[in-house]
mmCIF file of C-alpha atoms and ligand atoms in Angstrom:
data_model
loop_
_atom_site.group_PDB
_atom_site.id
_atom_site.type_symbol
_atom_site.label_atom_id
_atom_site.label_comp_id
_atom_site.label_asym_id
_atom_site.label_seq_id
_atom_site.Cartn_x
_atom_site.Cartn_y
_atom_site.Cartn_z
ATOM 1 C CA MET K 1 5.367 27.380 -3.207
ATOM 2 C CA VAL K 2 9.082 27.052 -2.588
ATOM 3 C CA SER K 3 10.469 24.640 -4.357
ATOM 4 C CA LEU K 4 12.961 22.203 -3.207
ATOM 5 C CA THR K 5 15.883 23.710 -5.095
ATOM 6 C CA HIS K 6 15.141 27.009 -3.992
ATOM 7 C CA HIS K 7 14.876 25.556 -0.552
ATOM 8 C CA ILE K 8 18.299 23.935 -0.149
ATOM 9 C CA VAL K 9 19.531 26.933 -1.167
ATOM 10 C CA GLU K 10 18.563 28.659 1.251
ATOM 11 C CA GLN K 11 19.603 25.858 3.999
ATOM 12 C CA ARG K 12 21.911 28.129 6.392
ATOM 13 C CA ARG K 13 24.323 25.469 6.898
ATOM 14 C CA LEU K 14 25.497 24.659 3.968
ATOM 15 C CA GLN K 15 28.304 26.385 2.526
ATOM 16 C CA PRO K 16 27.937 27.436 -0.974
ATOM 17 C CA ASP K 17 30.379 24.925 -2.598
ATOM 18 C CA SER K 18 28.003 21.980 -0.524
ATOM 19 C CA ALA K 19 25.104 23.429 -1.346
ATOM 20 C CA GLU K 20 25.124 23.454 -4.920
ATOM 21 C CA GLU K 21 26.764 19.461 -4.825
ATOM 22 C CA PHE K 22 24.104 18.637 -2.547
ATOM 23 C CA SER K 23 21.257 20.248 -5.136
ATOM 24 C CA THR K 24 22.893 18.500 -7.620
ATOM 25 C CA ILE K 25 22.841 14.418 -5.554
ATOM 26 C CA ILE K 26 19.850 15.119 -3.918
ATOM 27 C CA ASN K 27 17.824 15.928 -7.219
ATOM 28 C CA ARG K 28 19.351 12.888 -8.979
ATOM 29 C CA ILE K 29 17.640 10.786 -6.402
ATOM 30 C CA VAL K 30 14.275 13.309 -6.660
ATOM 31 C CA SER K 31 14.829 11.591 -9.816
ATOM 32 C CA GLY K 32 14.977 7.902 -9.574
ATOM 33 C CA GLY K 33 12.045 8.397 -6.604
ATOM 34 C CA LYS K 34 9.539 10.280 -9.318
ATOM 35 C CA SER K 35 10.337 7.300 -12.104
ATOM 36 C CA ILE K 36 9.955 4.992 -8.807
ATOM 37 C CA ALA K 37 6.349 6.775 -8.071
ATOM 38 C CA ARG K 38 5.682 6.391 -11.441
ATOM 39 C CA ASP K 39 6.153 2.538 -11.792
ATOM 40 C CA LEU K 40 4.822 1.869 -8.651
ATOM 41 C CA SER K 41 1.665 3.659 -9.816
ATOM 42 C CA SER K 42 0.562 1.441 -12.779
ATOM 43 C CA ALA K 43 3.075 -1.716 -11.994
ATOM 44 C CA GLY K 44 -0.025 -3.988 -11.972
ATOM 45 C CA LEU K 45 0.016 -3.212 -15.368
ATOM 46 C CA SER K 46 3.509 -3.048 -16.883
ATOM 47 C CA ASP K 47 4.101 -6.653 -15.527
ATOM 48 C CA ARG K 48 5.999 -4.673 -12.481
ATOM 49 C CA LEU K 49 5.139 -7.120 -9.481
ATOM 50 C CA GLY K 50 5.939 -10.370 -8.139
ATOM 51 C CA THR K 51 9.537 -11.298 -7.217
ATOM 52 C CA THR K 52 12.825 -11.998 -9.220
ATOM 53 C CA ASP K 53 14.429 -15.799 -8.753
ATOM 54 C CA ALA K 54 17.592 -13.437 -6.623
ATOM 55 C CA LYS K 55 18.306 -12.862 -3.224
ATOM 56 C CA ASN K 56 19.601 -10.187 -1.754
ATOM 57 C CA VAL K 57 22.929 -10.170 0.929
ATOM 58 C CA HIS K 58 20.227 -10.288 3.366
ATOM 59 C CA GLY K 59 19.456 -13.721 1.762
ATOM 60 C CA GLU K 60 15.808 -11.636 1.351
ATOM 61 C CA GLN K 61 14.363 -12.470 -2.158
ATOM 62 C CA VAL K 62 14.265 -9.421 -4.371
ATOM 63 C CA GLN K 63 10.896 -8.449 -5.933
ATOM 64 C CA ARG K 64 10.967 -7.133 -9.725
ATOM 65 C CA MET K 65 10.204 -3.508 -8.199
ATOM 66 C CA ASP K 66 13.208 -3.519 -5.611
ATOM 67 C CA ALA K 67 15.434 -4.587 -8.134
ATOM 68 C CA ARG K 68 13.510 -1.714 -10.767
ATOM 69 C CA ALA K 69 14.329 0.774 -7.964
ATOM 70 C CA ASN K 70 17.343 -0.324 -7.479
ATOM 71 C CA GLN K 71 18.840 0.371 -11.197
ATOM 72 C CA LEU K 72 16.478 3.317 -11.442
ATOM 73 C CA PHE K 73 19.034 5.103 -8.484
ATOM 74 C CA VAL K 74 22.651 3.526 -9.617
ATOM 75 C CA GLU K 75 21.107 4.857 -13.298
ATOM 76 C CA ALA K 76 20.732 8.320 -11.599
ATOM 77 C CA PHE K 77 24.328 8.378 -10.446
ATOM 78 C CA GLN K 78 25.995 6.832 -13.473
ATOM 79 C CA ASP K 79 27.112 10.509 -14.863
ATOM 80 C CA CYS K 80 27.584 12.720 -11.514
ATOM 81 C CA ASP K 81 30.995 13.430 -10.430
ATOM 82 C CA ILE K 82 30.728 14.586 -7.312
ATOM 83 C CA VAL K 83 29.304 10.721 -5.627
ATOM 84 C CA GLN K 84 32.264 7.775 -5.528
ATOM 85 C CA ILE K 85 29.984 4.684 -4.294
ATOM 86 C CA VAL K 86 26.685 3.787 -4.209
ATOM 87 C CA VAL K 87 25.511 1.448 -2.056
ATOM 88 C CA SER K 88 22.233 -0.677 -2.123
ATOM 89 C CA GLU K 89 20.501 -2.751 -0.131
ATOM 90 C CA GLU K 90 19.670 -4.592 -3.578
ATOM 91 C CA MET K 91 23.973 -4.495 -4.062
ATOM 92 C CA ASP K 92 26.375 -7.222 -2.301
ATOM 93 C CA GLU K 93 29.256 -4.802 -3.274
ATOM 94 C CA PRO K 94 29.376 -1.064 -3.416
ATOM 95 C CA PHE K 95 28.752 0.270 -6.995
ATOM 96 C CA VAL K 96 32.075 1.965 -8.147
ATOM 97 C CA VAL K 97 30.943 5.772 -9.878
ATOM 98 C CA ALA K 98 33.265 5.806 -13.091
ATOM 99 C CA HIS K 99 32.505 8.892 -14.238
ATOM 100 C CA ALA K 100 34.170 10.163 -10.610
ATOM 101 C CA GLU K 101 36.875 8.073 -10.102
ATOM 102 C CA GLY K 102 39.188 10.900 -8.930
ATOM 103 C CA SER K 103 36.984 13.883 -8.523
ATOM 104 C CA GLY K 104 33.828 11.846 -6.587
ATOM 105 C CA LYS K 105 33.560 13.199 -2.933
ATOM 106 C CA TYR K 106 30.898 11.820 -1.989
ATOM 107 C CA ALA K 107 29.344 7.937 -0.780
ATOM 108 C CA VAL K 108 25.299 7.641 -1.416
ATOM 109 C CA PHE K 109 23.557 4.925 0.832
ATOM 110 C CA PHE K 110 20.152 3.496 -0.564
ATOM 111 C CA ASP K 111 17.470 1.134 0.586
ATOM 112 C CA PRO K 112 15.831 1.460 -3.091
ATOM 113 C CA LEU K 113 12.431 0.086 -1.727
ATOM 114 C CA ASP K 114 11.252 0.128 1.254
ATOM 115 C CA GLY K 115 8.330 -2.271 2.448
ATOM 116 C CA SER K 116 8.463 -4.578 0.273
ATOM 117 C CA SER K 117 5.387 -7.014 1.289
ATOM 118 C CA ASN K 118 3.643 -4.530 0.264
ATOM 119 C CA ILE K 119 4.375 -4.148 -3.207
ATOM 120 C CA ASP K 120 1.762 -6.577 -4.339
ATOM 121 C CA VAL K 121 -0.775 -5.232 -2.321
ATOM 122 C CA ASN K 122 -1.151 -1.595 -3.088
ATOM 123 C CA VAL K 123 -0.426 -0.570 0.334
ATOM 124 C CA SER K 124 2.967 1.988 1.464
ATOM 125 C CA LEU K 125 6.766 2.013 -0.034
ATOM 126 C CA GLY K 126 9.216 4.106 1.192
ATOM 127 C CA SER K 127 12.836 4.973 -0.577
ATOM 128 C CA ILE K 128 15.324 5.505 2.344
ATOM 129 C CA PHE K 129 18.453 7.711 1.746
ATOM 130 C CA SER K 130 21.731 8.478 3.418
ATOM 131 C CA ILE K 131 24.594 11.004 1.813
ATOM 132 C CA HIS K 132 28.463 10.502 3.231
ATOM 133 C CA ARG K 133 31.778 12.593 2.436
ATOM 134 C CA LEU K 134 34.448 10.359 1.641
ATOM 135 C CA ASP K 135 37.388 10.760 3.926
ATOM 136 C CA SER K 136 41.109 11.080 2.447
ATOM 137 C CA THR K 137 41.917 7.509 3.093
ATOM 138 C CA GLY K 138 38.718 6.930 0.822
ATOM 139 C CA ASN K 139 37.129 5.510 3.830
ATOM 140 C CA PHE K 140 32.382 5.717 3.502
ATOM 141 C CA LEU K 141 31.589 3.434 6.165
ATOM 142 C CA LYS K 142 30.932 6.104 8.925
ATOM 143 C CA ALA K 143 28.909 7.142 11.808
ATOM 144 C CA GLY K 144 25.330 8.439 11.346
ATOM 145 C CA CYS K 145 26.353 11.284 13.111
ATOM 146 C CA GLU K 146 28.953 11.991 10.572
ATOM 147 C CA GLN K 147 25.964 11.960 7.415
ATOM 148 C CA VAL K 148 26.065 14.498 5.633
ATOM 149 C CA ALA K 149 22.581 14.113 4.708
ATOM 150 C CA GLY K 150 19.785 11.752 5.470
ATOM 151 C CA GLY K 151 16.008 11.324 4.248
ATOM 152 C CA TYR K 152 13.795 9.523 2.565
ATOM 153 C CA LEU K 153 10.740 9.382 -0.396
ATOM 154 C CA LEU K 154 7.399 7.971 0.895
ATOM 155 C CA TYR K 155 4.799 6.169 -1.996
ATOM 156 C CA GLY K 156 1.705 6.780 -0.007
ATOM 157 C CA ALA K 157 -1.407 9.190 -1.200
ATOM 158 C CA SER K 158 0.813 11.629 -2.300
ATOM 159 C CA THR K 159 4.614 11.000 -2.919
ATOM 160 C CA ILE K 160 6.395 13.187 -0.243
ATOM 161 C CA LEU K 161 10.174 14.079 0.589
ATOM 162 C CA VAL K 162 11.754 14.283 3.739
ATOM 163 C CA TYR K 163 15.235 15.146 4.344
ATOM 164 C CA THR K 164 17.631 17.012 7.074
ATOM 165 C CA CYS K 165 21.030 18.132 6.474
ATOM 166 C CA GLY K 166 21.459 19.012 10.419
ATOM 167 C CA ASP K 167 19.663 22.143 9.882
ATOM 168 C CA GLY K 168 16.397 20.770 10.810
ATOM 169 C CA VAL K 169 13.728 17.900 9.467
ATOM 170 C CA HIS K 170 11.672 19.518 5.932
ATOM 171 C CA GLN K 171 9.173 17.940 3.857
ATOM 172 C CA PHE K 172 8.530 18.264 0.415
ATOM 173 C CA THR K 173 5.006 16.978 -1.683
ATOM 174 C CA LEU K 174 5.668 15.318 -4.851
ATOM 175 C CA ASP K 175 3.151 18.083 -7.280
ATOM 176 C CA PRO K 176 1.207 15.316 -9.524
ATOM 177 C CA VAL K 177 0.846 18.155 -12.125
ATOM 178 C CA ALA K 178 3.586 20.311 -12.191
ATOM 179 C CA GLY K 179 6.274 16.713 -11.877
ATOM 180 C CA GLU K 180 8.218 19.080 -8.742
ATOM 181 C CA PHE K 181 8.336 18.875 -5.191
ATOM 182 C CA PHE K 182 7.193 21.736 -3.153
ATOM 183 C CA LEU K 183 7.621 22.471 1.016
ATOM 184 C CA SER K 184 4.636 21.398 2.366
ATOM 185 C CA ALA K 185 6.525 21.194 5.959
ATOM 186 C CA SER K 186 9.600 22.847 7.732
ATOM 187 C CA ASN K 187 11.040 22.353 11.225
ATOM 188 C CA VAL K 188 9.140 19.452 11.737
ATOM 189 C CA GLN K 189 9.306 18.527 15.441
ATOM 190 C CA ILE K 190 8.527 15.430 17.106
ATOM 191 C CA PRO K 191 5.839 15.114 19.882
ATOM 192 C CA ALA K 192 8.132 15.024 23.117
ATOM 193 C CA ARG K 193 6.068 11.435 23.420
ATOM 194 C CA GLY K 194 3.138 9.777 21.341
ATOM 195 C CA ASN K 195 0.153 7.365 21.774
ATOM 196 C CA ILE K 196 1.142 4.905 19.242
ATOM 197 C CA TYR K 197 3.557 2.201 19.548
ATOM 198 C CA SER K 198 4.353 -0.072 15.965
ATOM 199 C CA VAL K 199 5.848 -3.351 16.035
ATOM 200 C CA ASN K 200 5.146 -6.350 14.568
ATOM 201 C CA GLU K 201 3.934 -8.542 17.558
ATOM 202 C CA GLY K 202 4.197 -11.635 15.518
ATOM 203 C CA ASN K 203 8.141 -11.841 16.775
ATOM 204 C CA SER K 204 7.408 -12.269 20.368
ATOM 205 C CA SER K 205 8.382 -15.198 21.315
ATOM 206 C CA LYS K 206 11.631 -14.633 19.577
ATOM 207 C CA TRP K 207 12.192 -11.578 22.037
ATOM 208 C CA SER K 208 13.611 -11.769 25.537
ATOM 209 C CA LYS K 209 11.259 -10.874 28.104
ATOM 210 C CA ASN K 210 12.261 -7.073 29.105
ATOM 211 C CA MET K 211 11.314 -6.239 25.003
ATOM 212 C CA ARG K 212 8.088 -8.527 26.082
ATOM 213 C CA ASN K 213 7.644 -6.187 28.756
ATOM 214 C CA ILE K 214 7.649 -3.257 27.004
ATOM 215 C CA VAL K 215 4.989 -4.204 24.766
ATOM 216 C CA ASP K 216 3.199 -4.576 28.072
ATOM 217 C CA TYR K 217 4.319 -1.800 28.835
ATOM 218 C CA PHE K 218 2.827 0.597 26.407
ATOM 219 C CA ARG K 219 -0.695 -2.135 26.166
ATOM 220 C CA ASP K 220 -1.527 -1.194 29.880
ATOM 221 C CA ASP K 221 -4.373 0.751 30.840
ATOM 222 C CA ASP K 222 -3.095 3.799 32.845
ATOM 223 C CA LYS K 223 -5.138 6.829 31.848
ATOM 224 C CA GLU K 224 -2.615 9.047 33.410
ATOM 225 C CA THR K 225 0.555 7.963 31.462
ATOM 226 C CA GLY K 226 -1.958 7.275 27.871
ATOM 227 C CA ARG K 227 -1.982 4.454 28.002
ATOM 228 C CA PRO K 228 -2.928 1.679 26.400
ATOM 229 C CA TYR K 229 -0.883 3.374 23.396
ATOM 230 C CA SER K 230 -3.242 2.562 19.940
ATOM 231 C CA SER K 231 -0.830 -0.403 17.288
ATOM 232 C CA ARG K 232 -0.375 0.345 14.030
ATOM 233 C CA TYR K 233 2.062 -1.498 12.122
ATOM 234 C CA THR K 234 2.270 -1.033 7.848
ATOM 235 C CA GLY K 235 4.950 -3.453 7.352
ATOM 236 C CA CYS K 236 6.823 -0.556 5.711
ATOM 237 C CA LEU K 237 9.647 1.192 8.349
ATOM 238 C CA VAL K 238 9.096 4.654 6.171
ATOM 239 C CA ALA K 239 5.394 4.830 6.347
ATOM 240 C CA ASP K 240 5.399 3.809 10.540
ATOM 241 C CA VAL K 241 8.755 5.927 11.232
ATOM 242 C CA HIS K 242 6.977 9.141 9.264
ATOM 243 C CA ARG K 243 3.838 8.441 11.467
ATOM 244 C CA VAL K 244 5.751 8.671 14.181
ATOM 245 C CA LEU K 245 7.912 11.801 13.188
ATOM 246 C CA LEU K 246 4.400 13.228 13.049
ATOM 247 C CA LYS K 247 2.062 12.419 15.349
ATOM 248 C CA GLY K 248 5.043 10.402 18.144
ATOM 249 C CA GLY K 249 5.232 7.786 19.732
ATOM 250 C CA ILE K 250 7.349 4.613 18.494
ATOM 251 C CA TYR K 251 8.335 2.247 16.502
ATOM 252 C CA LEU K 252 10.456 -1.082 17.201
ATOM 253 C CA TYR K 253 12.614 -3.519 15.662
ATOM 254 C CA PRO K 254 14.052 -5.312 18.185
ATOM 255 C CA GLY K 255 16.775 -8.005 17.726
ATOM 256 C CA GLU K 256 15.909 -11.301 19.128
ATOM 257 C CA VAL K 257 17.534 -14.231 20.913
ATOM 258 C CA GLN K 258 18.230 -15.641 17.896
ATOM 259 C CA LYS K 259 19.315 -13.051 16.334
ATOM 260 C CA PRO K 260 20.914 -10.059 18.086
ATOM 261 C CA GLU K 261 21.604 -7.619 15.500
ATOM 262 C CA GLY K 262 17.812 -7.540 14.908
ATOM 263 C CA LYS K 263 16.567 -7.196 11.097
ATOM 264 C CA LEU K 264 17.099 -3.377 10.159
ATOM 265 C CA ARG K 265 20.387 -2.338 8.502
ATOM 266 C CA LEU K 266 22.351 -0.047 9.510
ATOM 267 C CA MET K 267 23.659 2.308 6.866
ATOM 268 C CA TYR K 268 20.635 2.439 5.212
ATOM 269 C CA GLU K 269 17.508 2.471 7.473
ATOM 270 C CA ALA K 270 18.401 3.385 10.600
ATOM 271 C CA ALA K 271 20.741 6.088 10.884
ATOM 272 C CA PRO K 272 19.316 8.091 7.934
ATOM 273 C CA LEU K 273 15.596 7.946 9.683
ATOM 274 C CA SER K 274 17.587 8.258 13.033
ATOM 275 C CA PHE K 275 19.325 11.231 11.888
ATOM 276 C CA VAL K 276 15.694 12.681 10.526
ATOM 277 C CA VAL K 277 14.359 11.666 13.637
ATOM 278 C CA GLU K 278 17.148 13.355 16.098
ATOM 279 C CA GLN K 279 16.498 16.573 14.027
ATOM 280 C CA ALA K 280 13.062 16.592 14.990
ATOM 281 C CA GLY K 281 13.727 16.174 18.480
ATOM 282 C CA GLY K 282 13.637 12.672 19.268
ATOM 283 C CA LEU K 283 15.655 9.722 19.492
ATOM 284 C CA GLY K 284 17.019 6.492 17.587
ATOM 285 C CA SER K 285 18.202 4.238 19.550
ATOM 286 C CA THR K 286 19.237 0.037 19.783
ATOM 287 C CA GLY K 287 17.425 0.080 23.118
ATOM 288 C CA VAL K 288 20.827 0.316 24.209
ATOM 289 C CA GLU K 289 22.863 3.082 22.672
ATOM 290 C CA ARG K 290 22.403 5.687 20.163
ATOM 291 C CA ILE K 291 22.550 4.917 16.160
ATOM 292 C CA ALA K 292 24.508 7.872 15.381
ATOM 293 C CA GLY K 293 26.525 6.890 17.594
ATOM 294 C CA ILE K 294 27.374 3.003 15.826
ATOM 295 C CA HIS K 295 30.679 2.729 13.732
ATOM 296 C CA PRO K 296 29.997 0.049 11.114
ATOM 297 C CA LYS K 297 31.589 -2.858 10.448
ATOM 298 C CA THR K 298 30.463 -3.709 7.000
ATOM 299 C CA PRO K 299 28.426 -1.593 4.547
ATOM 300 C CA HIS K 300 24.882 -4.078 4.794
ATOM 301 C CA GLN K 301 25.276 -4.598 9.433
ATOM 302 C CA CYS K 302 22.068 -5.132 11.034
ATOM 303 C CA VAL K 303 20.753 -2.967 14.274
ATOM 304 C CA PRO K 304 17.951 -3.299 16.089
ATOM 305 C CA LEU K 305 15.700 -0.255 15.922
ATOM 306 C CA ILE K 306 13.753 1.426 18.679
ATOM 307 C CA ILE K 307 12.941 5.434 17.331
ATOM 308 C CA GLY K 308 10.664 8.095 18.133
ATOM 309 C CA SER K 309 9.349 10.353 20.665
ATOM 310 C CA ARG K 310 11.968 10.844 23.092
ATOM 311 C CA GLU K 311 10.236 10.145 26.220
ATOM 312 C CA ASP K 312 8.790 6.629 24.975
ATOM 313 C CA VAL K 313 12.329 5.512 23.537
ATOM 314 C CA GLU K 314 13.911 6.309 26.535
ATOM 315 C CA VAL K 315 11.231 4.525 28.802
ATOM 316 C CA ALA K 316 12.188 1.114 26.476
ATOM 317 C CA GLU K 317 15.500 1.825 27.100
ATOM 318 C CA HIS K 318 14.903 1.904 30.768
ATOM 319 C CA PHE K 319 13.429 -1.631 30.113
ATOM 320 C CA LEU K 320 16.060 -2.821 27.968
ATOM 321 C CA CYS K 321 19.363 -1.271 30.387
ATOM 322 C CA ARG K 322 18.275 -4.076 32.249
ATOM 323 C CA GLU K 323 19.737 -6.642 30.405
HETATM 324 P P1 AHG M 401 12.996 -3.989 3.091
HETATM 325 O O1 AHG M 401 11.735 -4.222 2.056
HETATM 326 O O2 AHG M 401 13.665 -2.841 2.435
HETATM 327 O O3 AHG M 401 13.310 -5.138 3.195
HETATM 328 O O4 AHG M 401 12.628 -3.455 4.358
HETATM 329 C C1 AHG M 401 11.467 -3.892 5.691
HETATM 330 C C2 AHG M 401 11.606 -3.649 6.878
HETATM 331 C C3 AHG M 401 11.010 -2.946 6.670
HETATM 332 O O5 AHG M 401 10.416 -2.119 5.793
HETATM 333 C C4 AHG M 401 9.685 -3.462 7.862
HETATM 334 O O6 AHG M 401 9.168 -2.319 8.680
HETATM 335 C C5 AHG M 401 10.259 -4.421 7.883
HETATM 336 O O7 AHG M 401 11.034 -4.620 7.126
HETATM 337 C C6 AHG M 401 9.396 -5.169 8.311
HETATM 338 O O8 AHG M 401 10.013 -7.032 8.689
HETATM 339 P P2 AHG M 401 8.507 -7.697 8.803
HETATM 340 O O9 AHG M 401 7.827 -8.297 7.956
HETATM 341 O O10 AHG M 401 9.977 -9.059 9.413
HETATM 342 O O11 AHG M 401 7.455 -7.047 10.124
HETATM 343 MN MN1 MN M 402 13.709 -1.622 4.056
HETATM 344 MN MN1 MN M 403 14.263 -3.007 0.456
#
C-alpha cells in the first residue's frame, strides 16, 4: 500500500523543495483531520455536541465541534515556520503564525468542519483546505487557478482524504488500526455526465426563474438524456461533491434573488473543490463564470456554486446565461 508521504514525493509536478514543504503542510492538515475524526467518533460521549453561544463572520451559530475543529487546525500550524497565515471560516480575521514571521511562504485556508447541521445527527461531515503561496508583497488573496493545492477530508463510513496539487486527483483512506492514510484511488476522473442532481429544493422559492428551470430540466422525463436524474442532498457540501466526483452529476448552491452571491465561501469551499473537480475533468462555475478565475476581494466572500460533470454544469450555465 502507498502511504501519503510516499505518494507526495512521487508527485511529478512538485519540485524537490516544494515537495518537502507541501509534505510538511499536508501532514499537519492530516494531523488535524485525524484528531477531528477521533473527536467526532465519540462526540456524543465527550460533551462535544451542540452549539456555542458564538456566531461566525457569516452570522451562523458556531457548533462546539466547529470551534474544536478550528482549534485543532490552528494548533497544527502554530510551530510551523513555512505557513505564515491561516484563514478559517470560524475566525473573522486571518491568524498570523508567529513562528513563521518573515520565513512563512504559504497561506492555508480552511473550512474546518463542513456540513455542521449534521454534527448532532451523526451524518457525514468534511474539512476543506486550500493552500496558496504568498506573493512578494505578502498578498494571500489569490484566484483559485493559483492554488498550490486543494482538497478535503470526508468523515463518513470511513475517513478519506482527497487532494490535488495540479497533477491529478488522489484519494487516501485512513487505516484506523495503523492510524495512517493509504492511497485508495489515483487520478480520479469524473464522468462527463451523471444522473444525480444535488440541491436544497427547500430554497426554490428564493431562486430566479431560470434557476428553477434548471432543476425542472433534471427532473423532466426524457429517456434519451437519462432523465429524470435522482436527487441526493446530505447538507454536507464535501459529501455531496465527493459523490458527484465519483459518480458524476451536479451539485448546486445558487445565488438567490435577495442574496445573489449565495451562501458558500470562495476561498475555502468553492475554489478548492473546483480545483479538485476540474483536475478530474469536471467544471466549477458560478453559473456564469469559472470559479477558478475569480479574484477574491475579501477572505470570506461568498459565491454561487454549480459544480460537477462538465456536460451537466454546461446545461445549467446555458439556462443561467439568459439572465
Ligand atoms: P458549513 O457547515 O461549513 O457552514 O457548510 C454548510 C454548507 C454546505 O456544507 C452544505 O451543502 C450547505 O451549507 C447546506 O446549506 P443548507 O442547509 O442551506 O442547504
Ligand atoms: Mn462548509
Ligand atoms: Mn464550516
